[in-house]
PDB file of C-alpha atoms in Angstrom:
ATOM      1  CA  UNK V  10       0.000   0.000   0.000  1.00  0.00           C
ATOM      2  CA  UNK V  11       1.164   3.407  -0.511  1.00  0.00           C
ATOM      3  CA  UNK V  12       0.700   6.503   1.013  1.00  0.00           C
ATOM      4  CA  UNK V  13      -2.164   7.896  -1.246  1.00  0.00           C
ATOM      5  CA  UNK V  14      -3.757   4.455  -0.190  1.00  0.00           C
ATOM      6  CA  UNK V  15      -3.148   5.336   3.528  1.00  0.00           C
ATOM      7  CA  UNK V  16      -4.903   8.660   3.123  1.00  0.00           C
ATOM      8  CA  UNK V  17      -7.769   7.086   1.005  1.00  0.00           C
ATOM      9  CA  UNK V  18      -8.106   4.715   4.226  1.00  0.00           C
ATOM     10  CA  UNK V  19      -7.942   7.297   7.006  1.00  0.00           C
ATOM     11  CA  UNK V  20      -9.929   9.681   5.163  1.00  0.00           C
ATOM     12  CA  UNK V  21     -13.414   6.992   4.400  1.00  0.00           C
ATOM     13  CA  UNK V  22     -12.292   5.719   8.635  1.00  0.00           C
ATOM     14  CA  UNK V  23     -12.893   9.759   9.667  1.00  0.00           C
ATOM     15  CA  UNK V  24     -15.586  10.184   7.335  1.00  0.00           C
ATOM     16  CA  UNK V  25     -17.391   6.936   8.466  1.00  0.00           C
ATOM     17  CA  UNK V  26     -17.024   7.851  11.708  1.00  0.00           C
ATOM     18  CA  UNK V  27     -18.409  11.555  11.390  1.00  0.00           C
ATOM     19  CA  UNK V  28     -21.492  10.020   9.472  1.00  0.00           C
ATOM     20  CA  UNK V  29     -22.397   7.489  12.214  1.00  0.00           C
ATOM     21  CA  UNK V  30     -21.850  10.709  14.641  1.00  0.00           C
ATOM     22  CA  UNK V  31     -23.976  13.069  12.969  1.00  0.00           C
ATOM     23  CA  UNK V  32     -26.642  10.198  13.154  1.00  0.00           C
ATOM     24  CA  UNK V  33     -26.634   9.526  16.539  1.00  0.00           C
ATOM     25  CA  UNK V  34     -26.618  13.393  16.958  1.00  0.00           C
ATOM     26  CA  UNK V  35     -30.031  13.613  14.799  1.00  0.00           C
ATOM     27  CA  UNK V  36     -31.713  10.785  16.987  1.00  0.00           C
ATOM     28  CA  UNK V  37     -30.154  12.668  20.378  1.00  0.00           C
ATOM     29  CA  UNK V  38     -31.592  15.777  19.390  1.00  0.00           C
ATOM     30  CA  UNK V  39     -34.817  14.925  18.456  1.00  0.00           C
ATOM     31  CA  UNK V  40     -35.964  15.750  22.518  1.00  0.00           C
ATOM     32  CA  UNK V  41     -34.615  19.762  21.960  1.00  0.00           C
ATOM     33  CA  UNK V  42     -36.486  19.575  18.675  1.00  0.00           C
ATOM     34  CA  UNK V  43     -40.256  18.512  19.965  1.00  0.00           C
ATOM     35  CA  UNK V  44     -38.820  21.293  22.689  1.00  0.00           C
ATOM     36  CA  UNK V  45     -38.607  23.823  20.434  1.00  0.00           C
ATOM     37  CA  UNK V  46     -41.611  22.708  18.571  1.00  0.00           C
ATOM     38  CA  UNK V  47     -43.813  23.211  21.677  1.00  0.00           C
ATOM     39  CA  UNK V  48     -42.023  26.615  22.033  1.00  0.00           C
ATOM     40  CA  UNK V  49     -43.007  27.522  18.360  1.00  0.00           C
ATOM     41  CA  UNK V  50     -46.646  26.391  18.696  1.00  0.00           C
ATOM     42  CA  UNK V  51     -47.037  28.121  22.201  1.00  0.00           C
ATOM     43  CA  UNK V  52     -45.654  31.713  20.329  1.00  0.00           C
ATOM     44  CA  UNK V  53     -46.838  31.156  16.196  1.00  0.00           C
ATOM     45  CA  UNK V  54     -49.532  28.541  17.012  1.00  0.00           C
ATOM     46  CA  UNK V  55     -48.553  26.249  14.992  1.00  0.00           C
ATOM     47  CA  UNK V  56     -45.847  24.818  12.822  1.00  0.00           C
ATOM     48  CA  UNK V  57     -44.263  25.483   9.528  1.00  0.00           C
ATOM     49  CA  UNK V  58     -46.428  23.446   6.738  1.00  0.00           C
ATOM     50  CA  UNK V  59     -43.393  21.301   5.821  1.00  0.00           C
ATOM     51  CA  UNK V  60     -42.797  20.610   9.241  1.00  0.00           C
ATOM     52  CA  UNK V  61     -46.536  19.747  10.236  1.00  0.00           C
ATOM     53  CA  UNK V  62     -46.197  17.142   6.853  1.00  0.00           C
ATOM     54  CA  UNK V  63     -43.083  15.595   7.558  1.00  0.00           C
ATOM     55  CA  UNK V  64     -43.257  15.624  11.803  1.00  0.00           C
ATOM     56  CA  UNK V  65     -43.994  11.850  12.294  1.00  0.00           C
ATOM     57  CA  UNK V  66     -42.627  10.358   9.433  1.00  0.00           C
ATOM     58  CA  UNK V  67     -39.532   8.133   9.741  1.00  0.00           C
ATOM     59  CA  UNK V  68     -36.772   9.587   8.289  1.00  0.00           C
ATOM     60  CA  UNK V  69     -34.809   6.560   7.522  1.00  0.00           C
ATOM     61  CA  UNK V  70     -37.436   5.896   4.769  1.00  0.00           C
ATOM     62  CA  UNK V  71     -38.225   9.259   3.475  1.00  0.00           C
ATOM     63  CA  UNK V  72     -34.619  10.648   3.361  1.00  0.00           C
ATOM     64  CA  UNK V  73     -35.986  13.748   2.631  1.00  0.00           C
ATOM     65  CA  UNK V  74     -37.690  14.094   5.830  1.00  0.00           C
ATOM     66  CA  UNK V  75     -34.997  14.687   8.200  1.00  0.00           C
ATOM     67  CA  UNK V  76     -34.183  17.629   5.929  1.00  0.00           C
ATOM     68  CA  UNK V  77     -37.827  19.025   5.493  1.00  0.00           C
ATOM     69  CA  UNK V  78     -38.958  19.049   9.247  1.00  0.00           C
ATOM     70  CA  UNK V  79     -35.745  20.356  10.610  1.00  0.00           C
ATOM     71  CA  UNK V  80     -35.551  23.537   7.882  1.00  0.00           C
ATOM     72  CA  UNK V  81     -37.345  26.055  10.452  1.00  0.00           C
ATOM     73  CA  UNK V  82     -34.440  25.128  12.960  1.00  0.00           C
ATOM     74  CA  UNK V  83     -31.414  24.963  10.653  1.00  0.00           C
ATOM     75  CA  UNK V  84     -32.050  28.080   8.222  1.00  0.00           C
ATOM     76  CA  UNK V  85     -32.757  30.578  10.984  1.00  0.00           C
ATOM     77  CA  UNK V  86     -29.912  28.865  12.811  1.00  0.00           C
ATOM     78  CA  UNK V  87     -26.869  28.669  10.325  1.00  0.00           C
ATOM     79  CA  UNK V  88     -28.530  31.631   7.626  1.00  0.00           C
ATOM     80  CA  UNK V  89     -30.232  33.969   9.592  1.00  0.00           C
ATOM     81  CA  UNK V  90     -33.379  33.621   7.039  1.00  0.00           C
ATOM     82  CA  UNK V  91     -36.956  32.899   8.195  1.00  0.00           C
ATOM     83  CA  UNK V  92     -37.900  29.007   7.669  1.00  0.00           C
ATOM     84  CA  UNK V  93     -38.979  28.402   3.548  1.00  0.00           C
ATOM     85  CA  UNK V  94     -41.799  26.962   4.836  1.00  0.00           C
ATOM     86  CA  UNK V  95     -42.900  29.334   7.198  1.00  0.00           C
ATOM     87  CA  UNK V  96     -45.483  32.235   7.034  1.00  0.00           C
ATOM     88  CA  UNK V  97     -44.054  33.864  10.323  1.00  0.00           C
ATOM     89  CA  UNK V  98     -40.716  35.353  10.584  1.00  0.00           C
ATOM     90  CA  UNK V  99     -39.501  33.025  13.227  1.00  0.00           C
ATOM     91  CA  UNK V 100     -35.504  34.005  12.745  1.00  0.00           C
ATOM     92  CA  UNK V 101     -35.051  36.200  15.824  1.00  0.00           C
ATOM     93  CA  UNK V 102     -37.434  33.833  17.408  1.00  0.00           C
ATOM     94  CA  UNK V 103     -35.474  30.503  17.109  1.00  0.00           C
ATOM     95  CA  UNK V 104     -31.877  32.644  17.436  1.00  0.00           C
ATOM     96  CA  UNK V 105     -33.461  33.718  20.455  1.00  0.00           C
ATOM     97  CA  UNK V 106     -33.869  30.317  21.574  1.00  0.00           C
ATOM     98  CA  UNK V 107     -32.197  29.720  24.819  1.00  0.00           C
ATOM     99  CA  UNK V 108     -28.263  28.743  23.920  1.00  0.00           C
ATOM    100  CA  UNK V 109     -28.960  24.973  25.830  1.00  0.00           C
ATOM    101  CA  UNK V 110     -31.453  24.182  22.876  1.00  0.00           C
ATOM    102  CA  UNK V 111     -29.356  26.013  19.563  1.00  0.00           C
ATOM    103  CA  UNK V 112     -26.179  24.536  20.775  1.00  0.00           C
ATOM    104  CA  UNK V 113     -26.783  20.589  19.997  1.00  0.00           C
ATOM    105  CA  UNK V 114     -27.892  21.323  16.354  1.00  0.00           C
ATOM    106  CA  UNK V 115     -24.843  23.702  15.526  1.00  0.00           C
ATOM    107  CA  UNK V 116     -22.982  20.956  16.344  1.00  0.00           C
ATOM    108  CA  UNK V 117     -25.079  18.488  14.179  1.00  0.00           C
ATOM    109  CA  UNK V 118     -24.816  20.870  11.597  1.00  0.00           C
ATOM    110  CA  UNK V 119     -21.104  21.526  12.369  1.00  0.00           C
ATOM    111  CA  UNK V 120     -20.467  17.801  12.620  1.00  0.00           C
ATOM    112  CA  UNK V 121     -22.512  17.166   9.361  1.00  0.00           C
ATOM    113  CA  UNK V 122     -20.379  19.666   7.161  1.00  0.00           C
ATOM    114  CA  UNK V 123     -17.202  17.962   8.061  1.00  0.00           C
ATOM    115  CA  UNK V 124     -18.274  14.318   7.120  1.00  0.00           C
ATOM    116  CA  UNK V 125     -19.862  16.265   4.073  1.00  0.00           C
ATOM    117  CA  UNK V 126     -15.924  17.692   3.205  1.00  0.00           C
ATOM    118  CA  UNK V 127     -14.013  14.480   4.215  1.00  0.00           C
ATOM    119  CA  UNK V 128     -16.185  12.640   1.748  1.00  0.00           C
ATOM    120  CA  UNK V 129     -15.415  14.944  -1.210  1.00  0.00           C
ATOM    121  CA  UNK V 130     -11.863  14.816  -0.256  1.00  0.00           C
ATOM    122  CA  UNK V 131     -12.442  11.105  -0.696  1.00  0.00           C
ATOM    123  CA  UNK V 132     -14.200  11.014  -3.764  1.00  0.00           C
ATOM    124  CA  UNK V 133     -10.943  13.621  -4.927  1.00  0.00           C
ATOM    125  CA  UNK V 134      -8.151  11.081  -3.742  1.00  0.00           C
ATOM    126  CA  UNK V 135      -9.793   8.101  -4.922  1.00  0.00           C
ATOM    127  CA  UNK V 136     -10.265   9.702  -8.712  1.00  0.00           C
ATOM    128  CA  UNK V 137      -6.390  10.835  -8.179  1.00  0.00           C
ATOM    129  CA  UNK V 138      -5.451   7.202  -7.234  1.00  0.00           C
ATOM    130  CA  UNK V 139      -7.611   5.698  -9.763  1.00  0.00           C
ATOM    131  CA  UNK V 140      -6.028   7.658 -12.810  1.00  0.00           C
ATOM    132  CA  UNK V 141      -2.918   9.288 -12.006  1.00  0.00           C
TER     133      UNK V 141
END
């Protein structure tokens, strides 16, 4: 094996790895999320459309899901835009969020991004190993 080989293998190990976090972290923080759906309800009275659709529906099936019913979390979150989904303009209300229910799902997000990068660094030094 040579070294490009090494990388290709330590690069998929850390990606694996940061996939099978980022799961766990989705399943952890689905308590802070029906939190901060009871929160939304209790202020907008009720939730974004996509998120009402999309709430009970496994998202190991529907891979979209996962996506779909956390959007009024994430975009306010990571964009600073109001949920696509949303009639209300529920940024400065989820920023506002106390920091012990935004913190687990920057980190999801955060967590998410890198697996994201370390697999299109893989992708890259697999295409270099398989024609250079």
């Amino acid at each position: 094996m040579n070294n490009l080989q090494y990388a290709i293998a330590y690069t998929g190990i850390i990606a694996m790895l940061l996939c099978i976090i980022s799961a766990i972290l989705g399943r952890v923080n689905r308590k802070y999320y029906k939190e901060i759906c009871a929160l939304y309800k209790e202020k907008y009275g009720k939730l974004p459309w996509m998120t009402q659709i999309y709430d009970n529906i496994n998202s190991l099936y529907v891979k979209s899901a996962y996506g779909f019913r956390m959007d009024f979390i994430f975009r306010p979150l990571i964009w600073n835009k109001k949920s696509s989904s949303s009639q209300n303009d529920d940024k400065d209300f989820i920023r506002g969020l106390p920091l012990r229910l935004r913190k687990p799902f920057y980190i999801e997000y955060g967590i998410t991004v890198t697996a994201f990068s370390f697999m299109v660094v893989l992708g890259i030094l697999v295409l270099i190993d398989k024609y250079i």
